[in-house]
Every structure is written in C-alpha cells, then in structure tokens.
Amino acid sequence: MPLSKITAPVLVLILSLVLPACSSEPDPATGEPAATAAQPPAPVSMPLDDTAAAVAAVDTLRLLAADAEPGSWMSYGRTYSEQRYSPLNKVDAKTVSDLGLAWSFDFNTTRGIEATSIVVDGVMYTTSSWSIVHALDARTGKHLWTYDPQVNKAKVKHGCCDAVNRGVAAWEGQVFVGVFDGRLVALDAATGKVNWEVATVDPALPYTITGAPRVIDGKVLIGNGGAEFGVRGFISAYAADSGKMVWRFYTVPGDPKLGFENKAMEMAAQTWNGKWYDLGGGGGTVWDAMAYDPELDLLYFGVGNGTPWNREIRSPGGGDNLFLSSIVAVRPATGEYVWHYQTTPGESWDYTATQHIILADIELDGKTRKVLMQAPKNGFFYVLDRTDGTLLSANNYIDITWATHVDMETGRPVEAEGARYIDSPLAVTPSYLGGHNWHPMSFSPQTGLVYIPVLDFAANYGQPEEFVYRPGVANTGTSGIIGSLPDAQAERDAIRPLMKGRLLAWDPRTQSEAWRVEHNGPWNGGTLVTAGNLVFQGTADGKFVAFSADKGETLWEFPTQTGVVAPAVTYEIDGEQYVSVNVGWGGAYALVFGEYVQSDSMPNVSRVLTFKLGADGKLPEVNWRPTVVFNPPPRVAQEAVEHEGFGLYQDICMGCHGLNAVSGLIIPDLRGSAWLHDADGWNSVVREGLLSKNGMASFGGHITREESEAIRAYVIQQAWRGKELQEGVAIGD
C-alpha cells in the first residue's frame, strides 16, 4: 500500500501488528606522504565475505514501526521524524560510568568523518571519506565488506568542506550511498556488490554529494551540494529497485525564457531579478536535511545558499530569491509542492536552511501541535506547524547581530541596519559557518528539550572590489581580503577566545535555554539523546562525553585521540546495548580556520568506536602532532603582486588550504611546500594538474599563469611570516 494511502487509523493498526524484531594520504602540494602521522593498519581486506548475514530487510512497515524495535537504527535519524532519540535505557545516568570500549575499526583515510552509522539485522553500515561504504558485524566490529566507488580525487576542488559523507540508507536488501562525484549507487547489503548506479547530476558541472539518502515507499531521495561553485539546486527521487528517476524538484527557477517546470518555479521566479541563471544557476542545493511525516504524507527538506552568497550580485534590485534558505514540503510520491517557509529571505551571508529538521508533537498554549523544528545557520530556532508551514514561534539561540528578531506577523526576520554590508564592511554574528551547522541535533520526548551543537563567532563581510564570476570555483560575491584574519598576531590571538562552541539544551515550548555546556572551541559533534537520561556528544578536542539530559552534568567521557564531528547512535543485540560513534577530525572549520586548528585541535584518526557496559578495550597510542617546516625562497615579488595573490588565494584556495594560507593540516599547509621554490613546478601543479590524482586538481581553466604566480608570491610572503613567528619575531605589532 503506498504511504500516501495509509490513513491515521490504518497506520495505528499496522504499528500494533508489527513484531519488534590508516595510512596518511599523499600531500597534494608535494606528492609525498602528508607526513609524520602514525600509520593506521593496512587497508582492510577487500574480498567480500559471502557468509555475512547482512540482509537489511528494511521496508515501509519496519520504518513506520521503528519505535517497536528500538534495538535497531535503520535510518539516518533512527525514525522518519529524525529525532535521534533512542528508547534504549540499559545504559543510563547510573550505569554509564561502567561504559567501556567494546571494539574499534580503523578507516584507511585522514579526511573528515561525518557519517551516522545504520545498524540493522546485526550489521553496521557506515561510510568514511570519499564515499567509501563499510559493512561491519555490529557485535564485534568484524569487517564484512567494503565498497570503494573510486572517486576521482581531483573532484575535491568542487567540495566546499572536505571529501566527507554522512551515511547510507537501507531498503529491502540494498544499501544506498550518494557518492561525492554525484552518483547514487545501490549495493547488495549481503555482499557490497553494485546492483545499479546512476548519475544524479551532470558530471560536467561542479555538483557534489555529501548527504545521506533517505528511502520512502521504495523511492530513494537524494540532493546535492555545490552552490558556491555554480549549479542549480534540486532534490530527486529514484526507484529503489531500478535506479530510474521518478521525479525531480528544482529549488531555483531557470531562465524564464525557457519556461518553468511547474507552478512552484513560476512563483519563485517572481522573487528573483537579473540573470541569476547565468551565474551558475542560482544555487539553492539540498545537501543535507530531510524528514518525513507518514500521516500527513509530507517530505520536508532544507535548501541552501545562493550563487553567489551576495544577493546584490546574484539578484540586483533585491527579491526574496525563493527557495533559497527555505524549508520546503512536497509529496514524496510525486515531488508536488505543498508549502514552504523561508528562514532568511534574500540571504547574503551563506545562511542555509539545510540544517537538521526534527518533527515532534509538543504542547503549545495548552494544545498539542504537530511541529517541525529547525535551528538553521542564521541563529534563530524555528517552530513551525508542519501541516501547513505556519510559523508558531522563533527566537535566537545565540546572540546575533544581523537581525533583531523575527516578526511574528510577517514571519520575516527584522534585519539590523547595515547588515547587508552594502555600504561598508561589517563583522556579523553568526559567521558563514552558522550558529548551527550540519552536525545533527536531537530531541527528547522525556525532557522536551532539543540538544544543539552550537557555533558562536563572527565573520567579516564586505563587497568585493571587483566581482569576477569564475565557473567551477567558489563564488561568494564577498571580499576575501575583508574576510581574512588581521596581520598582527596579537589581534589574531585575541580572536581565539571569541571562537566559541557549546552544547545547548533548548526548550522549544518556551523558546528559551534550559542549560548549556561550554566547550573549548567550535565544531563539536552531533548529538544523540536516550531514554536513559543521557546526551552523547563528541568534541573537537578529542572526547566522547555523556551528559545528563535533564541538567547537562558530565557523567562519563572517553579520550578519542582525535576530534569528533559525527553524531553517535545506539543499538541493542542479544540484550546488550551498544553506543557507537564515528571519529575523525575534518570538515569546513577544520579546513578553513587553520590558525586556531593547529594550536587547539587533535590530529585526524578516522575510526568507528563502539562501547558497551563492562567492556575495557584500549586504543593504541597516537604520537602524531602536525607541524609545518618553513623553508621559503626569498621574497622577490612586488607588493602589488602579493596583494593580488592575497585576494585570489582567499577567493580560490582558502576553502581547502585555510584562511591566510594557514592550513588545518588535513590538507597540506602550502607555506611549507617545496613547490614555492619552483615557479614552473608550481604552475604545473596549480594549473596543469600534475598532482590531480592526489586531490590537487587543475585550476588552469580558472586562473591565468600570472594569477597563479601571484598566489605563489602571497604564499611565500605568508611562509616568511610563519617562519618569523616560529622564530619568535613579533608580527604586525
């Protein structure tokens, strides 16, 4: 029976009948090993284990009745409501102190790890970077099979935020993964063999996929990323048995002269100006959040930023620019538009609404309401009526400067004067990484609280001196120089205490803070909440922690030896409850904010860590600490050339190699590159793709030889700055 035909009474009847049932990667700048990292074990054996009992027998009834088998974690957020709440309670506030490491599994990578593991029928399915899928025995961590989609490493230049992947979906004996290069692949759950694969995007365009698919009634749903690089966003549905596309919903209108796919696009076009379709398509990618209400038969998804970020360039003359930064509801069978709510009309700050969406029934003003909750990048926490998108309440969950409040009559934020940085540069909170990024939050029906991994710091925005649209590279429409760090080291050091991160318990009924735990810095992991009055979260400084869900007290922690950004899951097998988390430092903050990452964070050690009561496993020692060896050639370029290179670097290179050429060391720090001594060699790497197989793609179609040389001159300048700083010379004072 199609889900759209299941009425509420029938659904209740159905639910009542269901039985519960690494070696380091090569340096893209030198081609040599990235360094002094402790070598992980050799790559896991690739032959498939045909004896694996991995059948992933997930279907409509099992997913609808997920609460009837709390020992499984069958979809990204455990249930269609995406609450990330587990009814399991053998590990609780009293017993958690006895939690110990049961097993671990090492990934053969040093890139970011962001996946939520799926656990079904005794098997864990998870992903590492480069969209590699692993099947493990969930009891022991025994390797069953690995599928490597063999992504062309040069494709990483189209990824804003590392070669990450957030997980898979399971359905009727298959496991589905969205591959970084835009493919959707269906794997046999028992063997890892490919059943089918399909290109969900035009491979000639700078699309990527990092998000986890979802499956509804035999349709696999997948979006994509790449908005800054020049694409037109959409979400698609594919038949799970064949890979045939069933429907596609575009989030941004195309060229009006060519007509519109539907009335929703015709409506959206009224909110755009200029020729956004010539700037790569307008953006609006659907790169993460989805949730589903089977009773209302509505699929909800979040939409990202525009191309470029800056509306003054993207849509001169203004306009809300639908459906950028919006939550959209459609029919999952057809993709038919039902309603939308735009969190940031005409957004200009990269304030996406792709952050985690949670569905719940909560009491507001004495009445139980079907709500949708989101804490998007813009700093406001929204509670919507999920039946029709009506705004019920909104309040800022961090201190913000771009707006004062949300007008409840119009549903629109009231922007602060000058927030759009049109006339002068401005420091704006939150930054382009948001008050909350992709790291999933969770909701407990017991406490009524939402647990949010919060980011809290500002970024500088300003108009570029001259905007040049460069297809295939990041186009923000903001000044990279204005957005850079100050030259004086004392000023940089003063910024560090302002880079904050916390675990925030938020009451959506009162739109107020219940409690908070301050962390040592930003970019901490997603959250899991359980019926045992526990909230689990990993931290950037290498801990996996259990807090009491009602008060935020620290009850237990485990040293992970690496930063943690992924969320945990919990499951039960043979009467034992397990808690598992994927660890490994990476993602946008780790790449961009190298100035603070190098001093604060831990190295990347990519693993699955799984815990149970009474276990006492140990991790091997990790002795690696990243360093940069400075040996720059003399500075011979004119100051004007270095300044030109500064702007080009910030616009083109910063997203991978770090602000002001200071890397987070997941990607090599160019200030230590031997290629700085060889102009021709530098050009062969940067423009001719000499090291493209290692991930350093060719930028020959984006910049000239002279521009490449200007970037080299700037990096040499910064290498001397780093060398002098290392030798104790005061910088910029």
XYZ file of C-alpha atoms in Angstrom:
733
model
C 0.000 0.000 0.000
C 1.505 3.397 -0.940
C 2.253 5.554 2.097
C 0.050 8.277 0.688
C -2.908 5.900 1.103
C -2.227 4.980 4.726
C -4.681 6.832 6.947
C -4.020 7.543 10.617
C -6.286 4.721 11.915
C -4.770 2.222 9.478
C -1.300 3.349 10.498
C -2.088 2.689 14.150
C -3.326 -0.800 13.254
C -0.201 -1.534 11.205
C 2.090 -0.427 14.012
C 0.249 -2.606 16.508
C 0.802 -5.691 14.310
C 4.493 -5.218 13.594
C 6.784 -7.527 15.589
C 9.833 -5.871 17.159
C 12.001 -7.644 15.747
C 45.026 4.332 8.002
C 47.991 5.314 6.115
C 48.223 9.078 5.563
C 47.149 10.410 2.189
C 49.736 11.980 -0.128
C 50.476 15.680 0.114
C 48.606 17.344 -2.786
C 51.267 20.049 -2.859
C 54.322 17.765 -2.987
C 53.082 14.316 -3.931
C 54.896 12.963 -0.864
C 53.320 11.453 2.266
C 51.495 14.095 4.304
C 53.819 13.414 6.944
C 54.620 12.317 10.301
C 51.266 10.747 11.109
C 51.243 7.421 12.902
C 50.396 4.868 10.206
C 46.990 3.210 10.632
C 46.776 -0.511 9.936
C 46.989 -1.685 6.338
C 43.808 -1.279 4.283
C 41.052 -3.646 5.295
C 40.723 -6.720 3.119
C 38.611 -6.020 0.088
C 37.322 -9.535 -0.836
C 33.673 -9.818 0.048
C 32.562 -12.069 2.871
C 29.725 -14.087 1.344
C 28.859 -15.611 4.710
C 27.722 -12.259 6.101
C 24.149 -12.357 7.357
C 23.605 -8.798 6.192
C 20.206 -8.644 4.582
C 18.988 -5.156 5.574
C 15.364 -6.283 5.369
C 14.036 -2.756 5.805
C 10.654 -1.910 4.334
C 7.789 0.520 4.829
C 6.308 -1.304 7.803
C 9.620 -1.577 9.651
C 10.438 2.086 9.182
C 6.962 3.171 10.254
C 7.289 0.961 13.324
C 10.886 1.866 14.174
C 9.922 2.530 17.793
C 8.710 -1.072 18.047
C 12.290 -2.308 17.539
C 14.445 0.186 19.423
C 17.444 -2.117 19.175
C 17.921 -1.119 15.526
C 18.981 2.175 13.958
C 17.500 1.720 10.487
C 17.660 5.236 9.042
C 19.699 8.398 9.350
C 17.812 9.900 12.291
C 16.601 6.467 13.557
C 12.978 7.311 12.662
C 11.351 9.340 9.902
C 10.873 12.154 12.445
C 14.681 12.473 12.710
C 14.560 12.992 16.491
C 17.752 10.982 17.134
C 16.142 9.779 20.346
C 16.566 6.163 21.418
C 14.151 4.408 23.819
C 17.018 2.162 24.990
C 17.875 2.685 28.652
C 20.177 -0.088 29.903
C 22.941 2.489 29.598
C 21.570 5.257 31.776
C 22.674 8.025 34.095
C 23.519 5.458 36.798
C 25.224 2.773 34.701
C 27.047 4.921 32.139
C 30.140 5.105 34.342
C 30.683 1.405 33.502
C 30.724 2.071 29.752
C 33.894 0.877 28.036
C 35.315 0.323 24.564
C 33.955 -2.906 23.090
C 35.576 -2.649 19.656
C 37.024 -0.207 17.138
C 37.521 -0.249 13.390
C 40.075 1.915 11.581
C 39.282 3.669 8.310
C 42.113 3.992 5.807
C 41.869 7.770 5.426
C 42.920 11.013 7.070
C 39.999 13.119 5.826
C 36.891 14.159 7.740
C 34.449 11.550 9.108
C 30.825 12.721 9.413
C 28.677 9.612 8.951
C 25.783 8.355 11.021
C 26.009 4.577 11.060
C 22.981 2.449 10.156
C 22.509 -0.711 12.274
C 20.013 -3.315 11.113
C 19.820 -7.106 11.366
C 23.067 -7.249 13.332
C 25.123 -5.352 10.761
C 26.502 -1.822 10.847
C 26.693 0.050 7.539
C 28.751 3.212 7.629
C 30.841 5.454 5.395
C 34.221 7.087 5.534
C 35.526 9.937 3.395
C 35.454 9.621 -0.398
C 32.028 7.925 -0.044
C 33.528 4.535 0.848
C 30.967 2.159 2.406
C 31.836 -0.404 5.075
C 29.753 -3.258 6.481
C 30.755 -4.477 9.942
C 29.454 -7.031 12.405
C 27.738 -4.739 14.904
C 28.612 -7.063 17.823
C 32.333 -7.334 17.211
C 33.381 -4.855 14.525
C 34.443 -7.709 12.233
C 34.878 -6.481 8.677
C 32.273 -7.955 6.308
C 32.808 -5.954 3.128
C 33.951 -2.599 1.789
C 32.778 -0.776 -1.324
C 35.020 1.941 -2.755
C 33.347 3.995 -5.538
C 36.793 5.130 -6.734
C 36.060 8.845 -6.741
C 38.426 10.868 -8.902
C 40.373 12.749 -6.223
C 40.510 15.854 -8.425
C 36.761 16.208 -7.844
C 37.533 17.506 -4.351
C 38.022 21.006 -5.781
C 34.217 21.182 -6.109
C 33.676 20.333 -2.433
C 33.351 23.310 -0.143
C 34.047 21.338 3.015
C 36.162 18.199 2.679
C 35.582 14.868 0.903
C 33.071 13.781 3.525
C 29.987 11.572 3.513
C 27.184 11.451 6.099
C 25.944 7.923 5.628
C 23.742 5.454 3.791
C 20.135 4.289 3.595
C 18.887 0.687 3.705
C 15.892 -0.827 1.928
C 14.842 -4.382 1.035
C 18.285 -5.926 0.984
C 20.060 -2.955 -0.534
C 22.260 -0.172 0.816
C 22.253 3.191 -0.986
C 25.056 5.731 -0.962
C 25.343 9.166 -2.557
C 28.837 9.409 -3.996
C 30.928 12.573 -3.842
C 31.026 12.818 -7.639
C 27.216 12.844 -7.945
C 26.387 9.163 -8.421
C 23.718 7.293 -6.493
C 24.739 3.652 -6.000
C 22.662 0.672 -4.843
C 24.678 -2.099 -3.171
C 23.690 -5.633 -2.261
C 23.572 -5.486 1.531
C 24.965 -9.012 1.901
C 27.995 -8.643 -0.381
C 28.600 -4.985 -1.201
C 28.311 -5.715 -4.912
C 26.806 -2.981 -7.087
C 23.200 -3.622 -8.132
C 22.867 -0.368 -10.039
C 24.243 3.141 -10.172
C 23.022 6.332 -11.770
C 24.468 9.810 -12.309
C 22.092 12.125 -10.438
C 23.798 15.258 -11.805
C 25.501 16.428 -14.964
C 29.086 15.224 -14.287
C 30.463 18.179 -16.256
C 29.080 20.580 -13.627
C 30.528 21.211 -10.148
C 27.933 19.247 -8.187
C 28.900 17.016 -5.257
C 27.017 14.756 -2.855
C 27.916 14.530 0.829
C 24.494 13.916 2.402
C 22.807 10.642 3.298
C 19.949 9.340 1.130
C 16.504 8.570 2.562
C 14.009 5.968 1.341
C 10.225 6.444 1.372
C 7.906 3.809 -0.056
C 10.540 2.427 -2.419
C 11.850 5.803 -3.570
C 15.415 6.844 -2.817
C 15.706 10.573 -2.164
C 18.956 12.424 -2.733
C 20.040 16.049 -3.094
C 23.438 17.557 -3.819
C 25.888 20.323 -2.994
C 27.977 22.822 -4.915
C 26.020 26.074 -4.702
C 29.054 28.355 -4.421
C 30.626 26.671 -7.431
C 27.794 27.430 -9.837
C 24.909 24.952 -10.003
C 21.124 24.917 -9.888
C 19.833 23.003 -6.872
C 17.320 20.173 -6.821
C 16.198 17.055 -4.983
C 15.417 13.830 -6.869
C 13.616 10.552 -6.227
C 14.769 7.272 -7.772
C 13.094 3.850 -7.844
C 14.906 1.659 -5.312
C 14.650 -1.450 -7.468
C 15.947 0.020 -10.723
C 17.526 3.451 -10.244
C 15.020 5.048 -12.615
C 14.292 8.673 -11.752
C 10.704 9.135 -10.569
C 10.648 12.900 -10.032
C 12.831 15.970 -9.562
C 12.036 19.201 -7.732
C 14.176 22.225 -8.592
C 14.712 24.740 -5.816
C 15.638 27.718 -8.006
C 13.909 28.822 -11.224
C 15.742 28.590 -14.518
C 15.841 31.124 -17.332
C 12.234 32.392 -17.638
C 12.600 32.487 -21.432
C 12.806 28.692 -21.411
C 9.641 28.223 -19.370
C 9.156 26.637 -15.968
C 8.957 23.029 -14.819
C 5.936 23.714 -12.607
C 3.889 26.450 -10.946
C 6.221 26.473 -7.942
C 9.097 27.571 -10.182
C 6.877 30.134 -11.872
C 6.018 31.536 -8.440
C 9.660 31.519 -7.338
C 10.790 33.395 -10.454
C 8.761 36.411 -9.336
C 11.179 36.792 -6.402
C 14.368 36.976 -8.496
C 15.966 39.780 -10.505
C 18.731 39.976 -13.071
C 20.274 36.952 -14.769
C 20.943 34.596 -11.863
C 20.727 31.670 -14.297
C 23.910 32.908 -15.973
C 25.785 32.827 -12.643
C 25.851 29.062 -12.484
C 22.135 28.591 -11.936
C 21.432 30.392 -8.680
C 22.488 27.726 -6.156
C 19.947 26.504 -3.637
C 21.308 22.980 -3.222
C 19.617 20.388 -0.988
C 22.707 18.958 0.644
C 21.532 17.596 3.977
C 18.301 17.820 5.995
C 15.189 15.750 5.246
C 12.332 14.442 7.395
C 9.029 12.700 6.656
C 5.560 12.645 8.219
C 3.745 9.474 7.050
C 0.373 10.589 8.438
C 0.445 13.875 6.527
C 2.400 12.228 3.693
C 4.798 15.172 3.520
C 8.513 15.154 2.844
C 10.367 18.135 4.300
C 13.808 19.254 3.136
C 16.088 22.223 3.683
C 17.530 24.418 0.934
C 20.929 26.071 0.910
C 22.552 29.352 -0.125
C 22.662 31.138 -3.447
C 25.317 31.575 -6.116
C 26.967 33.831 -5.179
C 26.136 34.396 -1.496
C 25.785 38.116 -2.036
C 22.272 38.988 -3.209
C 23.418 42.366 -4.553
C 25.350 40.472 -7.220
C 23.109 37.436 -7.563
C 19.805 39.292 -7.834
C 20.432 43.027 -8.361
C 17.418 45.006 -7.246
C 16.603 42.658 -4.372
C 13.990 39.956 -4.038
C 13.460 37.061 -1.631
C 15.007 34.585 -4.087
C 12.867 31.524 -3.408
C 13.556 28.808 -2.459
C 16.976 29.733 -1.080
C 17.338 29.257 2.689
C 13.912 27.647 2.900
C 12.175 24.624 4.341
C 10.044 23.047 1.613
C 7.295 20.431 1.920
C 6.419 18.190 -1.038
C 4.552 14.957 -1.719
C 7.117 12.131 -1.694
C 5.318 10.138 -4.390
C 5.371 12.914 -6.982
C 7.512 15.815 -5.741
C 4.444 18.080 -5.836
C 4.992 21.356 -3.959
C 2.779 21.840 -0.870
C 4.260 24.676 1.210
C 7.458 26.463 2.152
C 8.873 28.693 4.868
C 11.871 30.904 4.140
C 14.159 31.455 7.112
C 16.365 34.132 5.515
C 14.682 35.984 2.623
C 17.199 37.263 0.075
C 20.051 35.728 2.050
C 23.540 37.244 1.679
C 25.545 35.518 4.441
C 25.523 31.819 3.460
C 22.735 31.264 5.992
C 21.489 27.936 4.696
C 18.368 26.137 5.938
C 19.898 22.730 5.245
C 20.469 22.094 8.928
C 18.821 19.189 10.744
C 14.986 19.114 10.711
C 13.101 17.416 13.572
C 9.405 16.521 13.719
C 7.561 16.175 17.024
C 4.176 16.602 18.664
C 4.500 19.071 21.517
C 2.133 21.062 23.679
C 1.961 24.773 22.923
C -0.527 27.052 24.683
C -2.421 24.068 26.043
C -2.779 22.387 22.658
C -0.801 19.526 21.130
C 0.678 20.709 17.853
C 2.360 18.816 15.030
C 5.560 20.790 14.734
C 8.705 20.978 12.673
C 11.789 22.354 14.419
C 14.996 23.713 12.963
C 18.000 25.699 14.173
C 19.476 26.850 10.848
C 22.670 28.813 10.342
C 21.054 32.223 10.813
C 20.878 31.865 14.616
C 17.102 31.600 15.107
C 15.313 28.496 16.391
C 12.064 27.951 14.477
C 8.941 26.036 15.449
C 6.549 25.588 12.515
C 3.195 23.884 12.159
C 4.262 21.078 9.849
C 0.797 20.674 8.360
C 0.961 23.999 6.522
C 4.240 25.766 7.381
C 2.720 28.356 9.709
C 5.325 29.953 11.962
C 4.436 29.229 15.599
C 7.466 30.756 17.294
C 11.045 31.873 16.692
C 13.825 33.082 18.939
C 17.579 33.424 18.623
C 19.522 30.577 20.263
C 22.772 32.612 20.210
C 23.442 36.333 20.332
C 23.170 37.589 16.759
C 23.915 40.897 15.056
C 22.446 40.604 11.550
C 18.815 40.791 12.769
C 16.968 41.875 15.898
C 14.062 39.401 15.936
C 11.534 37.582 13.770
C 8.310 39.476 13.099
C 5.540 37.037 14.014
C 3.006 38.769 11.785
C 5.087 38.514 8.617
C 7.296 35.587 9.617
C 10.315 37.555 8.423
C 13.484 38.466 10.319
C 13.896 42.154 11.081
C 17.338 42.974 9.740
C 19.745 45.230 11.579
C 20.822 48.419 9.844
C 23.783 47.819 7.540
C 23.666 44.047 7.978
C 23.886 43.500 4.224
C 27.358 45.129 4.153
C 26.432 47.112 1.028
C 27.981 50.444 2.016
C 30.744 49.279 4.358
C 32.294 46.079 5.672
C 30.729 44.548 8.754
C 31.505 41.898 11.348
C 28.385 39.718 11.529
C 27.311 37.040 14.006
C 26.853 34.237 13.260
C 29.544 33.617 10.672
C 29.081 31.844 7.359
C 29.511 28.575 9.276
C 26.353 29.495 11.154
C 25.138 29.269 14.724
C 24.490 25.603 13.976
C 25.887 23.745 11.001
C 25.248 20.220 9.645
C 26.036 18.465 12.959
C 22.693 16.840 13.894
C 20.760 17.979 16.930
C 18.398 15.668 18.856
C 15.075 15.880 20.707
C 13.953 14.014 23.827
C 10.213 13.433 24.357
C 11.122 12.803 28.015
C 12.684 16.177 28.765
C 11.015 18.100 25.937
C 14.420 19.597 25.084
C 16.393 19.899 21.844
C 20.171 19.379 22.126
C 22.031 21.629 19.691
C 25.758 21.640 18.811
C 26.204 25.417 18.719
C 28.832 27.560 16.990
C 29.254 31.112 18.216
C 31.587 33.503 16.430
C 31.537 36.303 13.881
C 32.841 36.755 10.338
C 33.720 39.860 8.375
C 31.668 40.551 5.240
C 32.301 43.200 2.616
C 31.675 43.976 -1.029
C 34.430 42.810 -3.392
C 36.435 45.476 -5.199
C 35.517 43.792 -8.469
C 33.451 40.627 -8.770
C 34.589 38.176 -11.429
C 32.431 35.097 -11.829
C 34.655 32.033 -12.185
C 32.693 28.889 -13.128
C 33.704 25.843 -11.153
C 35.345 27.603 -8.211
C 33.789 29.175 -5.138
C 31.929 32.414 -5.903
C 30.800 34.098 -2.694
C 30.496 37.642 -4.022
C 32.195 38.880 -0.861
C 35.679 40.263 -0.343
C 38.100 37.527 0.649
C 40.548 40.143 1.891
C 37.952 41.738 4.179
C 37.034 38.260 5.400
C 40.629 37.376 6.230
C 42.411 37.411 9.574
C 44.286 40.547 10.711
C 48.022 40.659 10.095
C 49.033 41.469 13.663
C 49.468 38.236 15.602
C 48.261 39.871 18.790
C 44.954 40.610 17.078
C 44.700 37.037 15.808
C 45.372 35.737 19.291
C 42.640 37.994 20.647
C 40.129 36.445 18.237
C 40.696 32.899 19.510
C 38.703 33.286 22.773
C 35.792 34.590 20.683
C 35.618 31.335 18.685
C 33.110 29.515 20.876
C 31.279 26.227 20.809
C 28.786 24.702 23.209
C 26.182 22.033 23.752
C 22.891 23.865 24.207
C 19.714 22.342 25.636
C 16.815 24.336 24.184
C 13.163 24.280 25.217
C 11.067 24.683 22.042
C 7.894 25.266 24.065
C 9.235 28.406 25.729
C 11.904 29.223 23.136
C 14.495 29.518 25.869
C 17.722 27.945 27.072
C 17.429 25.145 29.640
C 21.154 24.606 30.167
C 24.474 24.802 28.358
C 27.926 23.227 28.424
C 30.742 25.367 27.067
C 33.377 23.542 25.032
C 36.988 24.548 24.390
C 36.117 25.696 20.903
C 33.716 25.264 17.983
C 32.999 22.389 15.563
C 31.941 19.724 18.034
C 29.963 16.615 17.140
C 26.286 15.956 16.590
C 24.138 14.702 19.462
C 22.269 11.553 20.499
C 19.718 11.510 23.343
C 18.373 8.376 25.034
C 15.674 7.236 27.441
C 18.472 6.669 29.934
C 18.530 10.458 30.571
C 21.726 10.752 28.547
C 23.004 13.027 25.809
C 26.098 11.808 23.956
C 28.390 14.175 22.069
C 31.938 14.060 20.750
C 34.144 17.143 20.964
C 36.706 18.877 18.791
C 39.367 18.372 21.452
C 39.106 14.599 21.431
C 36.494 13.405 23.901
C 33.293 11.380 23.674
C 31.072 12.536 26.521
C 27.807 11.520 28.180
C 25.824 14.341 29.810
C 22.653 14.090 31.851
C 19.804 15.102 29.562
C 17.889 16.980 32.236
C 20.733 19.024 33.747
C 23.778 18.824 31.482
C 26.041 17.252 34.089
C 29.093 15.415 32.764
C 28.676 11.762 33.742
C 31.303 9.936 31.633
C 33.906 10.609 28.986
C 36.347 8.681 26.819
C 39.512 10.032 25.114
C 39.076 9.553 21.359
C 42.590 10.661 20.313
C 41.046 12.814 17.581
C 38.418 15.470 17.053
C 34.834 14.244 16.714
C 32.233 15.848 14.454
C 29.900 12.922 13.655
C 26.893 12.032 15.847
C 26.577 8.812 17.834
C 23.994 6.033 17.520
C 22.883 3.332 19.955
C 21.533 -0.146 19.324
C 20.906 -3.444 21.107
C 21.924 -7.008 20.201
C 21.380 -10.113 22.338
C 20.225 -7.987 25.236
C 23.306 -5.739 25.273
C 23.103 -2.039 24.483
C 25.911 -0.554 22.391
C 26.799 3.103 21.808
C 28.820 3.826 18.680
C 30.360 6.944 17.166
C 32.497 7.620 14.103
C 35.507 9.784 14.909
C 37.938 11.735 12.738
C 38.584 15.466 12.552
C 37.572 17.299 9.397
C 35.012 19.488 7.649
C 34.748 23.207 6.976
C 36.069 24.647 10.242
C 38.966 22.179 10.298
C 39.965 23.241 6.785
C 39.419 26.988 6.941
C 40.445 28.060 10.437
C 43.943 26.607 10.477
C 45.228 29.492 12.580
C 43.300 28.078 15.536
C 43.029 24.434 14.488
C 46.818 23.964 14.511
C 47.098 25.073 18.117
C 43.835 23.684 19.508
C 42.737 20.531 17.747
C 43.959 16.982 17.558
C 45.140 15.004 14.524
C 42.770 13.054 12.320
C 42.484 9.394 13.336
C 39.495 8.007 11.448
C 37.691 5.179 13.276
C 34.482 3.643 14.494
C 34.425 3.468 18.304
C 31.770 1.217 19.870
C 31.076 0.922 23.586
C 29.098 -1.323 25.932
C 28.780 -1.800 29.669
C 31.631 -3.704 31.270
C 33.991 -3.531 28.296
C 37.568 -2.364 28.826
C 39.153 -2.092 25.384
C 42.106 0.229 24.769
C 43.200 2.278 21.772
C 46.793 2.223 20.517
C 48.859 5.298 21.257
C 48.900 8.064 18.650
C 52.095 10.098 18.647
C 51.456 12.271 15.623
C 51.297 16.015 16.042
C 51.091 18.125 12.881
C 53.859 20.618 12.187
C 54.914 22.859 9.324
C 58.550 23.128 8.273
C 59.231 26.583 6.850
C 61.909 26.914 4.184
C 60.618 29.657 1.868
C 62.511 31.183 -1.049
C 63.335 34.913 -0.984
C 60.500 37.400 -1.421
C 61.079 38.990 -4.820
C 57.570 39.894 -5.968
C 56.319 43.453 -5.809
C 53.910 44.296 -3.008
C 51.093 44.840 -5.526
C 51.564 41.304 -6.855
C 51.483 39.851 -3.346
C 48.299 41.791 -2.654
C 46.710 40.479 -5.846
C 47.705 36.980 -4.812
C 46.172 37.578 -1.374
C 42.770 38.259 -2.889
C 42.999 35.362 -5.334
C 44.114 32.970 -2.615
C 41.238 33.950 -0.322
C 38.700 33.548 -3.119
C 40.002 30.315 -4.662
C 42.351 28.433 -2.306
C 41.202 29.317 1.208
C 38.374 26.773 1.377
C 40.853 23.890 1.387
C 44.199 25.340 2.436
C 42.944 27.723 5.148
C 42.456 31.419 5.827
C 45.593 33.488 5.201
C 47.391 30.339 3.937
C 47.391 28.713 7.391
C 46.161 25.152 6.913
C 44.343 22.959 9.398
C 46.787 20.257 8.213
C 44.126 17.869 6.980
C 45.101 19.477 3.680
C 48.828 20.347 3.399
C 49.981 23.762 4.526
C 51.233 25.457 1.351
C 53.631 27.617 3.346
C 55.799 24.511 3.744
C 55.556 23.357 0.139
C 58.755 22.703 -1.807
C 56.986 23.962 -4.935
C 57.369 27.538 -3.657
C 60.971 27.347 -4.911
C 59.985 26.406 -8.469
C 57.692 28.717 -10.462
C 57.330 26.250 -13.322
C 56.701 23.372 -10.934
C 54.128 25.418 -9.012
C 52.353 26.198 -12.284
C 52.390 22.527 -13.302
C 50.660 21.641 -10.034
C 48.212 24.538 -9.787
C 47.260 24.992 -13.444
C 48.267 21.780 -15.212
C 47.081 19.221 -12.665
C 50.380 17.431 -12.060
C 49.073 16.085 -8.740
C 45.413 15.732 -9.651
C 45.442 12.029 -8.762
C 46.352 13.063 -5.230
C 43.476 15.538 -4.965
C 45.158 18.738 -6.161
C 43.031 19.412 -9.229
C 43.996 21.612 -12.149
C 42.867 25.235 -11.940
C 44.141 26.066 -15.405
C 40.636 26.843 -16.614
C 40.036 29.283 -13.768
C 43.207 31.345 -13.367
C 45.993 32.572 -15.640
C 49.700 31.835 -15.295
C 50.168 35.352 -13.935
C 47.427 34.870 -11.341
C 48.919 31.546 -10.280
C 52.276 33.254 -9.824
C 50.641 35.987 -7.757
C 49.191 33.338 -5.443
C 52.655 31.783 -5.095
C 54.073 35.197 -4.204
C 51.454 35.623 -1.487
C 52.097 32.156 -0.041
C 55.833 32.896 0.027
C 55.065 36.092 1.929
C 52.991 34.132 4.434
C 55.644 31.431 4.704
C 58.131 34.080 5.810
C 55.562 35.356 8.266
C 55.172 31.846 9.679
C 58.934 31.313 9.855
C 59.468 34.596 11.697
C 56.651 33.805 14.089
C 58.132 30.365 14.759
C 61.469 32.040 15.481
C 59.880 34.449 17.936
C 59.739 37.564 15.782
C 56.829 39.887 16.626
C 54.405 40.002 13.709
C 52.446 43.125 12.785
C 52.781 44.840 16.149
